Coordinates of C-alpha atoms and ligand atoms in Angstrom, one line a residue:
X29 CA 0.0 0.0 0.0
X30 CA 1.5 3.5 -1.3
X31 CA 0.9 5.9 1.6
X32 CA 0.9 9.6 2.1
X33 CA -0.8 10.4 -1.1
X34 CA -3.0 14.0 -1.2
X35 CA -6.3 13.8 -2.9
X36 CA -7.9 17.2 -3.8
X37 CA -11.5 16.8 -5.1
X38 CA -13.2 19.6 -6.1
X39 CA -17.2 19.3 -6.3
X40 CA -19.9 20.8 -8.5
X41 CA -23.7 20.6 -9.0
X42 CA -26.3 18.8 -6.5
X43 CA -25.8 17.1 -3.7
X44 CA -25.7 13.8 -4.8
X45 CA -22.3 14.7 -6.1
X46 CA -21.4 15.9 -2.3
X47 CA -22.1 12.6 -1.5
X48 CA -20.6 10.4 -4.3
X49 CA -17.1 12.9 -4.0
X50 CA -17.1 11.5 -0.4
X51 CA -17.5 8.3 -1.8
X52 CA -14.6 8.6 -4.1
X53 CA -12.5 9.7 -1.3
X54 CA -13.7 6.7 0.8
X55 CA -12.8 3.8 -2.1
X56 CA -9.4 5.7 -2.9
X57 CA -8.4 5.2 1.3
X58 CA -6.9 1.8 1.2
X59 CA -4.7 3.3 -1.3
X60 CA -3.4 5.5 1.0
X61 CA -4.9 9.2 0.1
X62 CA -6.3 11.4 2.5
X63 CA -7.8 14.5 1.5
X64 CA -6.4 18.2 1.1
X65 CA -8.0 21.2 1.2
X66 CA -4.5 22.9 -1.2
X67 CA -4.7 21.8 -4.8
X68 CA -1.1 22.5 -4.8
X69 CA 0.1 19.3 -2.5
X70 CA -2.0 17.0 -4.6
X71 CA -0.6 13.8 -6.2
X72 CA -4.3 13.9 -7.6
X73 CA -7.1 16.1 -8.3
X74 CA -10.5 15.0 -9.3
X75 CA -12.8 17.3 -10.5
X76 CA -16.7 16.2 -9.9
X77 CA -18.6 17.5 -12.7
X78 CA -22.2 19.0 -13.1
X79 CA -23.9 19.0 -17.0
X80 CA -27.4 20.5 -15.9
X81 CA -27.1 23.7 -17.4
X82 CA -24.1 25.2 -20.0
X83 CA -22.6 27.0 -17.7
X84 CA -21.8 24.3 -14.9
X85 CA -20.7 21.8 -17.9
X86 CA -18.4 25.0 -18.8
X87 CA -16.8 25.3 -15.4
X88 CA -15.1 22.1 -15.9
X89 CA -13.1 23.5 -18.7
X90 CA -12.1 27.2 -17.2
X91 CA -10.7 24.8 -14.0
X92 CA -8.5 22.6 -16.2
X93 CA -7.3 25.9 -17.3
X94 CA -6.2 27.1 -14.2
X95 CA -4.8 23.8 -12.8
X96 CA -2.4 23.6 -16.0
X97 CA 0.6 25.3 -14.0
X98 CA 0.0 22.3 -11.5
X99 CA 0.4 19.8 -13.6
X100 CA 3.6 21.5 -15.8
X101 CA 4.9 21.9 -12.6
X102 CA 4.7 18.5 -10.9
X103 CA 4.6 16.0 -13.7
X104 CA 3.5 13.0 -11.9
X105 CA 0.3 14.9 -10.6
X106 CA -2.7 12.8 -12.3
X107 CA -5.6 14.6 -13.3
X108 CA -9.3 13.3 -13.4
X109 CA -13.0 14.1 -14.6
X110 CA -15.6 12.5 -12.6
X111 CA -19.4 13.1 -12.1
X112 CA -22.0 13.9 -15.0
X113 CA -19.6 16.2 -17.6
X114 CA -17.6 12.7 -17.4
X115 CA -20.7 11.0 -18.5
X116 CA -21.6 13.6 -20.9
X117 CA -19.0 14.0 -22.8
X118 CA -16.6 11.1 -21.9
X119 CA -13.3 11.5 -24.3
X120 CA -14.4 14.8 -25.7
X121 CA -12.6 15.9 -22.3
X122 CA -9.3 14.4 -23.4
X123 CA -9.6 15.8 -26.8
X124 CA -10.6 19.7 -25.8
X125 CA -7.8 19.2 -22.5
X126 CA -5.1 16.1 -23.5
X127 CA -3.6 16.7 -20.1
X128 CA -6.3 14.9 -18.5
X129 CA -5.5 11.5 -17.2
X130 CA -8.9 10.1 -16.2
X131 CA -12.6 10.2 -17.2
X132 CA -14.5 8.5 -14.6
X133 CA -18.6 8.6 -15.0
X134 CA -20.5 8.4 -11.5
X135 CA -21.4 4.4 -12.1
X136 CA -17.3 3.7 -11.8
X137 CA -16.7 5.3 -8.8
X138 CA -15.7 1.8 -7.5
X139 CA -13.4 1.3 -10.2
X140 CA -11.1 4.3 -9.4
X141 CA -7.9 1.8 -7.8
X142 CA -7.8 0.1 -10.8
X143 CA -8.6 3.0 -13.0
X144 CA -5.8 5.0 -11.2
X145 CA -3.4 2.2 -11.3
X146 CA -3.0 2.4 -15.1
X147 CA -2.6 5.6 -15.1
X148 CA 0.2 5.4 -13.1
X149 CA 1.6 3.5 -15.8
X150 CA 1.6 6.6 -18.4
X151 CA -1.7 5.6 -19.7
X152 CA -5.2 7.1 -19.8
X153 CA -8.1 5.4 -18.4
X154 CA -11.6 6.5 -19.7
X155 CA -14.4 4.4 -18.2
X156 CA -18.1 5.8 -18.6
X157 CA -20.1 2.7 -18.6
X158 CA -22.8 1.4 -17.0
X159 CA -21.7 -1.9 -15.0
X160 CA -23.6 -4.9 -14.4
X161 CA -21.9 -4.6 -10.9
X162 CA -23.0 -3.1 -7.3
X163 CA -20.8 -0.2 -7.2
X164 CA -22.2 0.5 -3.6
X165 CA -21.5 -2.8 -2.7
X166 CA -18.1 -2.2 -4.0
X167 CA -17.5 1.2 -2.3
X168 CA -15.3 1.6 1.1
X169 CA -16.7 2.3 4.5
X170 CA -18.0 5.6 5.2
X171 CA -16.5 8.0 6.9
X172 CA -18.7 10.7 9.0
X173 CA -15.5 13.8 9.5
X174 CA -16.7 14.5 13.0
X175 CA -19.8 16.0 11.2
X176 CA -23.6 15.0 13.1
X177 CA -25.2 15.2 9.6
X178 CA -25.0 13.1 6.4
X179 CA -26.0 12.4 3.0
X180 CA -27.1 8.8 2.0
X181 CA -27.7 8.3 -1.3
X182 CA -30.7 5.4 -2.0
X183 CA -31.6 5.9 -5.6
X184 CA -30.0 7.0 -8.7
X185 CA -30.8 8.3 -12.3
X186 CA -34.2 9.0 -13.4
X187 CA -36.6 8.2 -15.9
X188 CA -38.7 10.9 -15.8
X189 CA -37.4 12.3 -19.4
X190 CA -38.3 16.3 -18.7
X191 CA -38.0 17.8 -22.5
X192 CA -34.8 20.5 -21.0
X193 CA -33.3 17.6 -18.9
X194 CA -29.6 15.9 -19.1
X195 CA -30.0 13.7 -16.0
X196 CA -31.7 10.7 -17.2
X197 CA -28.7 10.8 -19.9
X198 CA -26.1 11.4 -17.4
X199 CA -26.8 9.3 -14.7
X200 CA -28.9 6.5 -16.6
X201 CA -32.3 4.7 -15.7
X202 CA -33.9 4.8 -12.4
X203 CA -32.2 2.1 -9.7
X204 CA -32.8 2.1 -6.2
X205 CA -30.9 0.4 -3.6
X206 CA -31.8 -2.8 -1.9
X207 CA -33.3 -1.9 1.8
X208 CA -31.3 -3.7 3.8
X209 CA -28.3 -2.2 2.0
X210 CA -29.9 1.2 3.1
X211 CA -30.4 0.3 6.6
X212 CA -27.0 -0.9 7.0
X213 CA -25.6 2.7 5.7
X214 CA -28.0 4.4 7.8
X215 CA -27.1 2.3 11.1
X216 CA -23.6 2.8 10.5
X217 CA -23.5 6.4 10.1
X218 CA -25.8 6.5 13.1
X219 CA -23.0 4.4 14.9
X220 CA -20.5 6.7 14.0
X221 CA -22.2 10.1 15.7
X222 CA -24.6 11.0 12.9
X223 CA -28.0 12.5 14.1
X224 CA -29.7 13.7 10.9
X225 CA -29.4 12.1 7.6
X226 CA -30.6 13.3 4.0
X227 CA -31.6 10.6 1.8
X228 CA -30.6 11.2 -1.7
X229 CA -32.2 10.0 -5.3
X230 CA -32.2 12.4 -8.4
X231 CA -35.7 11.1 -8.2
X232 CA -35.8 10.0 -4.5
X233 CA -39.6 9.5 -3.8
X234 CA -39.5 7.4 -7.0
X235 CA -37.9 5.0 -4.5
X236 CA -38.9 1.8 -4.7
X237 CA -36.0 -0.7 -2.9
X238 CA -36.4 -4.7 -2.7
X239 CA -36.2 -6.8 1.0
X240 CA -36.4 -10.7 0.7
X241 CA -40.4 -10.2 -0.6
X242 CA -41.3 -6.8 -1.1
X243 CA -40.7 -3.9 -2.7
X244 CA -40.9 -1.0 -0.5
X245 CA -41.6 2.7 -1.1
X246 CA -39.7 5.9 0.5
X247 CA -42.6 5.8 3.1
X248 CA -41.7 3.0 4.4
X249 CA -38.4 3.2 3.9
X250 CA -38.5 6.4 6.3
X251 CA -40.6 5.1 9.0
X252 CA -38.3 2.6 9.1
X253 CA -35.8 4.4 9.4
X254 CA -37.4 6.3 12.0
X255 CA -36.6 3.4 14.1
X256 CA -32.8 3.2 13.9
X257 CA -31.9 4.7 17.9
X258 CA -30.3 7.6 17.8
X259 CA -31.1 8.5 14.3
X260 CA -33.0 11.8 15.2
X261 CA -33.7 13.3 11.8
X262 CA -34.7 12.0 8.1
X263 CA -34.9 14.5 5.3
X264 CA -34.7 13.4 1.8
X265 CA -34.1 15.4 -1.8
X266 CA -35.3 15.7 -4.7
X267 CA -39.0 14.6 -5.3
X268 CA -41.3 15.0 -8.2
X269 CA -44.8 15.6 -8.0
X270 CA -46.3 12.5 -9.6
X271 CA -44.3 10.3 -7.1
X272 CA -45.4 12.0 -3.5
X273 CA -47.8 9.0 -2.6
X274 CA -50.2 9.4 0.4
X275 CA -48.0 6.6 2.0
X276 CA -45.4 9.2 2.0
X277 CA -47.5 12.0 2.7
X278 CA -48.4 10.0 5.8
X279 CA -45.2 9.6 6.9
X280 CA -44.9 12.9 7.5
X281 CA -47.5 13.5 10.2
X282 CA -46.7 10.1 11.5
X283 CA -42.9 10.2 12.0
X284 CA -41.8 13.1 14.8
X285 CA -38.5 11.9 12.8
X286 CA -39.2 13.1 9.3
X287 CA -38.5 16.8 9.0
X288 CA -41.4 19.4 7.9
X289 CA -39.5 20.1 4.8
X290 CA -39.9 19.8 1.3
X291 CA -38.1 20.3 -2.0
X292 CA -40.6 19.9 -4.6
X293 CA -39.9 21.2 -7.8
X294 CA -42.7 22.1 -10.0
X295 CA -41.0 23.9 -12.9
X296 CA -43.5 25.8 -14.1
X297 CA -47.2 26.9 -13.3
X298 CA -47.9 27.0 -16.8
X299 CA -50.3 23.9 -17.8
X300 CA -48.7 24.9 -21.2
X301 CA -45.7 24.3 -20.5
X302 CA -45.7 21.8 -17.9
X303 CA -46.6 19.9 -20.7
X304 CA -44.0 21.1 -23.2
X305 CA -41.7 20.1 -20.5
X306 CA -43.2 16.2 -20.5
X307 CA -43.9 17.1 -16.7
X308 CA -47.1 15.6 -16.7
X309 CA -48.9 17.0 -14.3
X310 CA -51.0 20.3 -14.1
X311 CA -50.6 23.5 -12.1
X312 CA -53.9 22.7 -10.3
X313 CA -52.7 19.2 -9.7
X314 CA -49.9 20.3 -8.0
X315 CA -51.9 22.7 -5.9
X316 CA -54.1 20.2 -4.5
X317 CA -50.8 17.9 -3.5
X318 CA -49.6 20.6 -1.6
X319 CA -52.9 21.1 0.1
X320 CA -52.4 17.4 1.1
X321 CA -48.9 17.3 2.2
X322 CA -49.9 20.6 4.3
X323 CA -52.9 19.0 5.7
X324 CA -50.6 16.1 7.1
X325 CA -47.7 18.5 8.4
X326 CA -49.3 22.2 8.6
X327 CA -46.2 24.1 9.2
X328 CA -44.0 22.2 6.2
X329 CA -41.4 24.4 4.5
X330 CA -41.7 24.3 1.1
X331 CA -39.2 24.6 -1.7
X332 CA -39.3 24.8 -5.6
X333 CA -37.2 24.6 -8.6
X334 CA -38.0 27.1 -11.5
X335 CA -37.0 27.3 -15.3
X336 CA -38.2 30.5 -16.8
X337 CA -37.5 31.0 -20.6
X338 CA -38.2 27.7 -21.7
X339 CA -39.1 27.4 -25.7
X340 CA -42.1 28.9 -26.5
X341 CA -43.4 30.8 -22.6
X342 CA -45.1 33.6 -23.4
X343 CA -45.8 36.3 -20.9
X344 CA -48.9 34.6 -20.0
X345 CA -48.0 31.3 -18.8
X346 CA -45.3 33.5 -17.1
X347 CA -47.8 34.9 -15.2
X348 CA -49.3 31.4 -14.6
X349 CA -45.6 30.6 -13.2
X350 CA -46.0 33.7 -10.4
X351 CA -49.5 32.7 -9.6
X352 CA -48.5 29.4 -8.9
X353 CA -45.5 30.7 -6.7
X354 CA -48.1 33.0 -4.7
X355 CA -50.8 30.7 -4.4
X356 CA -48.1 28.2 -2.6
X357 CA -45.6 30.7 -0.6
X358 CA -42.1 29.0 -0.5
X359 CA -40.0 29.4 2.1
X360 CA -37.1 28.6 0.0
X361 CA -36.7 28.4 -3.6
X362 CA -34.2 27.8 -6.6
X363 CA -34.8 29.1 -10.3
X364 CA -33.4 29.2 -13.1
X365 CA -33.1 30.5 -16.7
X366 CA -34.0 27.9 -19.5
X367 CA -30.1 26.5 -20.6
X368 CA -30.7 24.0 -23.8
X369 CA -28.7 21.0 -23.3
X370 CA -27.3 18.7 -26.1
X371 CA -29.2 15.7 -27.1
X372 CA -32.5 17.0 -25.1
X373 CA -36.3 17.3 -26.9
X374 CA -35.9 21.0 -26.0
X375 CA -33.0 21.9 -27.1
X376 CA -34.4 21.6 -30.8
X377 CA -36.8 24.4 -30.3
X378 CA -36.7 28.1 -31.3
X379 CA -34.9 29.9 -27.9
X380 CA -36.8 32.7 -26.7
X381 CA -34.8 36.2 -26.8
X382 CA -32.2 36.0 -23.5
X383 CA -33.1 39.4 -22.5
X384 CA -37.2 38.8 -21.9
X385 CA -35.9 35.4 -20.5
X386 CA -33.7 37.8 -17.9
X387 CA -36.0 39.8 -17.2
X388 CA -38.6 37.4 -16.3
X389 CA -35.8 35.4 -13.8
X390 CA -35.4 39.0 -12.0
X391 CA -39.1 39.0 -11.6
X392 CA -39.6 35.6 -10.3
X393 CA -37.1 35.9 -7.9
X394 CA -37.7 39.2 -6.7
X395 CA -41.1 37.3 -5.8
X396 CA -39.4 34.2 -4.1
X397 CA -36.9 36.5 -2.3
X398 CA -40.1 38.2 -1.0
X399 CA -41.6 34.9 -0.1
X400 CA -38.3 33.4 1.7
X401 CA -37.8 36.9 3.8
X402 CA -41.3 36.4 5.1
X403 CA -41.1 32.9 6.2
X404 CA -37.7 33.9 7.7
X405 CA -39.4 37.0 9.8
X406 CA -42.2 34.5 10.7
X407 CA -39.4 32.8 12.5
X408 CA -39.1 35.5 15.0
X409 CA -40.4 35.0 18.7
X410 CA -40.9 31.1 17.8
X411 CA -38.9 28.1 19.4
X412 CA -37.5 25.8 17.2
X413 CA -35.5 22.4 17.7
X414 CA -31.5 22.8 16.0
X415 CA -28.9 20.4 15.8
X416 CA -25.7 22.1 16.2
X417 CA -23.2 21.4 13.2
X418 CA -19.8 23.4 14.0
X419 CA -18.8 26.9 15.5
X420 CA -20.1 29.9 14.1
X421 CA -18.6 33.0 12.8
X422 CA -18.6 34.6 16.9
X423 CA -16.7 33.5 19.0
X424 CA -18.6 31.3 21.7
X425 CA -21.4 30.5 18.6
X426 CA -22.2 27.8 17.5
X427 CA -24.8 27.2 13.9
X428 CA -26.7 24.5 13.2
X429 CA -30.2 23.7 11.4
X430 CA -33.7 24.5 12.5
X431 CA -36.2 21.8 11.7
X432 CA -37.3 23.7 8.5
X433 CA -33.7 23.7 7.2
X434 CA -32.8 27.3 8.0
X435 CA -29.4 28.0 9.4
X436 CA -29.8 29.3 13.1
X437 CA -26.8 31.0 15.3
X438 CA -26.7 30.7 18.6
X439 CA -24.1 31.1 22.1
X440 CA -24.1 27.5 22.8
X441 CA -21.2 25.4 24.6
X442 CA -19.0 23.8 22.4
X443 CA -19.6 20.4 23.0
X444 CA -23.2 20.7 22.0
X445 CA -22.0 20.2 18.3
X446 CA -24.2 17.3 17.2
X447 CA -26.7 17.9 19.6
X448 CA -30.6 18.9 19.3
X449 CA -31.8 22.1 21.2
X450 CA -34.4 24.0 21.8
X451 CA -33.7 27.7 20.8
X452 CA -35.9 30.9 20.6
X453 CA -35.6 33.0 17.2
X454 CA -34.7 36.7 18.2
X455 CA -33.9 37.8 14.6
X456 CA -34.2 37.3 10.8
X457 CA -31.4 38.1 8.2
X458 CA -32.7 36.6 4.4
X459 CA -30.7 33.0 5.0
X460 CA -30.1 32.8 8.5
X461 CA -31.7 33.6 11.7
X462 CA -30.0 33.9 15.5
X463 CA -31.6 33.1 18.6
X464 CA -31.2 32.2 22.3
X465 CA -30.8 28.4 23.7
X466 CA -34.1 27.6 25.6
X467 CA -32.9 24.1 27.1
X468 CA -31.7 21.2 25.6
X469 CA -34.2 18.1 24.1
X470 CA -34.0 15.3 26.3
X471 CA -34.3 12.2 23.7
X472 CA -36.7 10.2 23.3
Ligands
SAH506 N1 -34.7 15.8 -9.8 C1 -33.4 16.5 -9.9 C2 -33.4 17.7 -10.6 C3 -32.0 17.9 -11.0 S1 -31.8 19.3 -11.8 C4 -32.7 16.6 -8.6 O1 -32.5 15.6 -7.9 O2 -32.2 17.6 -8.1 C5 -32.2 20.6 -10.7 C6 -33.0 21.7 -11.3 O3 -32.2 22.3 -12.3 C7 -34.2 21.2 -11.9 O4 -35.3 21.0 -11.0 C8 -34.5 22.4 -12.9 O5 -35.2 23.4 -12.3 C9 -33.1 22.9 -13.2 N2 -32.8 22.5 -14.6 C10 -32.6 21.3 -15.1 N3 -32.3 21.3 -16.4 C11 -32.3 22.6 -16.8 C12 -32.0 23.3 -18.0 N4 -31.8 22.7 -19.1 N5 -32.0 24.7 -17.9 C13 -32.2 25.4 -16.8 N6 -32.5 24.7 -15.6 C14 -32.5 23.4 -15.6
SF4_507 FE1 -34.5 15.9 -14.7 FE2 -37.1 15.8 -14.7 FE3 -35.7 13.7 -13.9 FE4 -35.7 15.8 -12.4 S1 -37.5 14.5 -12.9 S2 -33.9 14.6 -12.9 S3 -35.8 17.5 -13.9 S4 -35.7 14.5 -16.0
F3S508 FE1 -25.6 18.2 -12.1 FE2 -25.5 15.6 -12.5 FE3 -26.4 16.5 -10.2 S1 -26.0 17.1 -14.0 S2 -27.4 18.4 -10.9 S3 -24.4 16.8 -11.0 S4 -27.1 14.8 -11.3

């Protein structure tokens, strides 16, 4: 075994890249790399790649550019692409940037020794397939970095095709992961001083896992997850619409575990363009789910995706798009300006001019800026549980996570990192709120 090796990864994109870069740390371990924060001390750096919109894939290219000095300065430094750009575009990286040593896309990641290994040997090792094998079976053993929150991802790809989409391209056809394979992660995470976990799926309430004689859904994945002692907080990202059964609906007035938040990306509230987009589902069906989920877990956060601009959005179903977003009131919210993506339905349509599609995105997020300052002010005065994840910016602070997922600063001991407290909100800044520790929760 080779040791003191430095591994810089640098990640991109969503958050199931967070948790696959960790990954990729984890299986290169045993071959004795640790991780660096300094790209400059690295024998390698991996670069993991987001293709959603042009200018993510782009970033890839602007960083080779600037790690160029590394690698004429330190010949022996290897170089890789990982993640969905990897997948994208496989040796079109090594054409456009020939000092690249690897292309690695996310269903490989257990490959990396091997893939490294010939590299070692002067040659270049592409590998963007997708293997018959269990990579997560394959994978190391995870390590938690002190931290009392994790991702764990359960499902991958997606088969959803959305007409602007590259995911179901990049990351392949919907697979979920066996249950007790997920329970095992889960327990041993919760072992190692995890207390909150965020279960991960590009599609993740599309779950559907196997045990010995069933199939099971997210909501029973959760509530049995719920179970797992001192496992004190399940969230799980990204959902679509057409897969929030009332199972899982359920599961969120039933388990005290199961956080009242939710990412639900609708797009668009354009019935229009929802179905340009091959979302299929209407504004008004999206409505009434909400009404649902709220009527299970009144005081849920809510959070959206938004694409404005997409081919052929008139003013009008523009205006269907901010109804929408006042008729629900997000707490939280991401949007975006329509990007066309190679080898997507969209992409093959007329773009509309950049400047009304600008213009619109300023609008819409003037409106969900509105919308996340009041929920954040609605804070104020209430008492809220947070789980303390490291010291804050003051000295004698410490920040954690409120139940809705908003950062909250507080003066709290240091040894409460990892721990869940009650704490009254004093005050309200746009994406993060301070308050005073009430007591701490006695468990349960
Ligand atoms: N279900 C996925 C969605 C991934 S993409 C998940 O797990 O996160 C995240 C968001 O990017 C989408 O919800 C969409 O709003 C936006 N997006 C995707 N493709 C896009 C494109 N071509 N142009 C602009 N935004 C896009
Ligand atoms: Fe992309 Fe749609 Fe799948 Fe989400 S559901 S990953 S937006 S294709
Ligand atoms: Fe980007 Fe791939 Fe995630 S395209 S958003 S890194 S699934």
């Amino acid at each position: 075994m080779a040791d003191g090796k430095k591994l810089f990864i640098k990640t991109y994109g969503c958050q199931m890249n967070v948790y696959d870069s960790e990954r990729m740390a984890e299986a290169l371990a045993p071959e004795g790399y640790s991780q660096t924060q300094d790209a400059s001390e690295a024998d390698l750096i991996l670069l993991n790649t987001c293709h959603i919109r042009e200018k993510a894939a782009e970033k890839v290219y602007s960083e080779l550019g600037r790690l160029k000095p590394l690698k004429a300065a330190n010949p022996d430094l290897k170089i890789g692409v990982a993640g969905c750009v990897a997948q994208a575009e496989g040796e079109e990286i090594t054409a456009r940037q020939p000092m690249v040593d690897l292309v690695v896309g996310p269903q490989s990641y257990h490959r990396l020794p091997e893939m490294l290994a010939r590299t070692q040997s002067g040659r270049r090792a592409i590998d963007t397939e997708f293997p018959e094998e269990d990579k997560f079976a394959r994978l190391g053993a995870r390590s938690t970095r002190g931290m009392p929150t994790a991702f764990l991802t359960v499902q991958e790809g997606c088969d959803k095709f959305c007409a602007f989409c590259v995911v179901p391209y990049t990351r392949g056809a919907e697979v979920s992961r066996p249950v007790a394979q997920v329970m095992a992660e889960a327990r041993e995470l919760t072992a190692r001083g995890v207390r909150e976990i965020t279960l991960l799926g590009q599609n993740v309430n599309a779950y559907h896992g196997a045990d010995e004689s069933a199939t099971w859904g997210l909501g029973r994945l959760l509530r049995a997850l719920a179970r797992i002692e001192g496992l004190e907080r399940i969230r799980y990202t990204t959902s679509h619409p057409n897969d929030m059964d009332d199972d899982l609906i359920a599961a969120h007035a039933d388990c005290a575990e199961v956080m009242p938040y939710l990412h639900l990306p609708v797009q668009s509230g354009s019935d229009r363009i929802l179905k340009a987009m091959n979302r299929k589902h209407t504004a008004a069906q999206y409505l009434d789910l909400i009404a649902r989920i709220r009527s299970a877990r009144p005081d849920i956060l809510l959070s959206g995706d938004f694409i404005v601009g997409f081919p052929g959005e008139t003013e009008r179903d523009f205006a269907d798009t901010l109804a929408l977003v006042e008729a629900v009131g997000y707490g939280q919210a991401y949007s975006f300006k329509y990007s066309p993506r190679p080898g997507t339905p969209a992409a093959e349509k007329p773009e509309i001019a950049a400047d009304v599609a600008s213009d619109r995105l300023q609008r819409l997020q003037a409106l969900l800026a509105d919308q996340q300052a009041a929920a954040q002010r609605a804070m104020v005065g209430r008492e809220t549980a947070v789980l303390f994840e490291k010291p804050g910016r003051e000295p004698g602070q410490l920040v954690g996570k409120s139940e809705y997922l908003q950062a909250v600063h507080a003066l709290a001991p240091a040894d409460m990192i990892g721990q869940i407290a009650r704490v009254r909100i004093t005050a309200a800044a746009p994406h993060s709120l301070a308050g005073e520790l009430v007591a701490v929760s006695e468990p349960v």
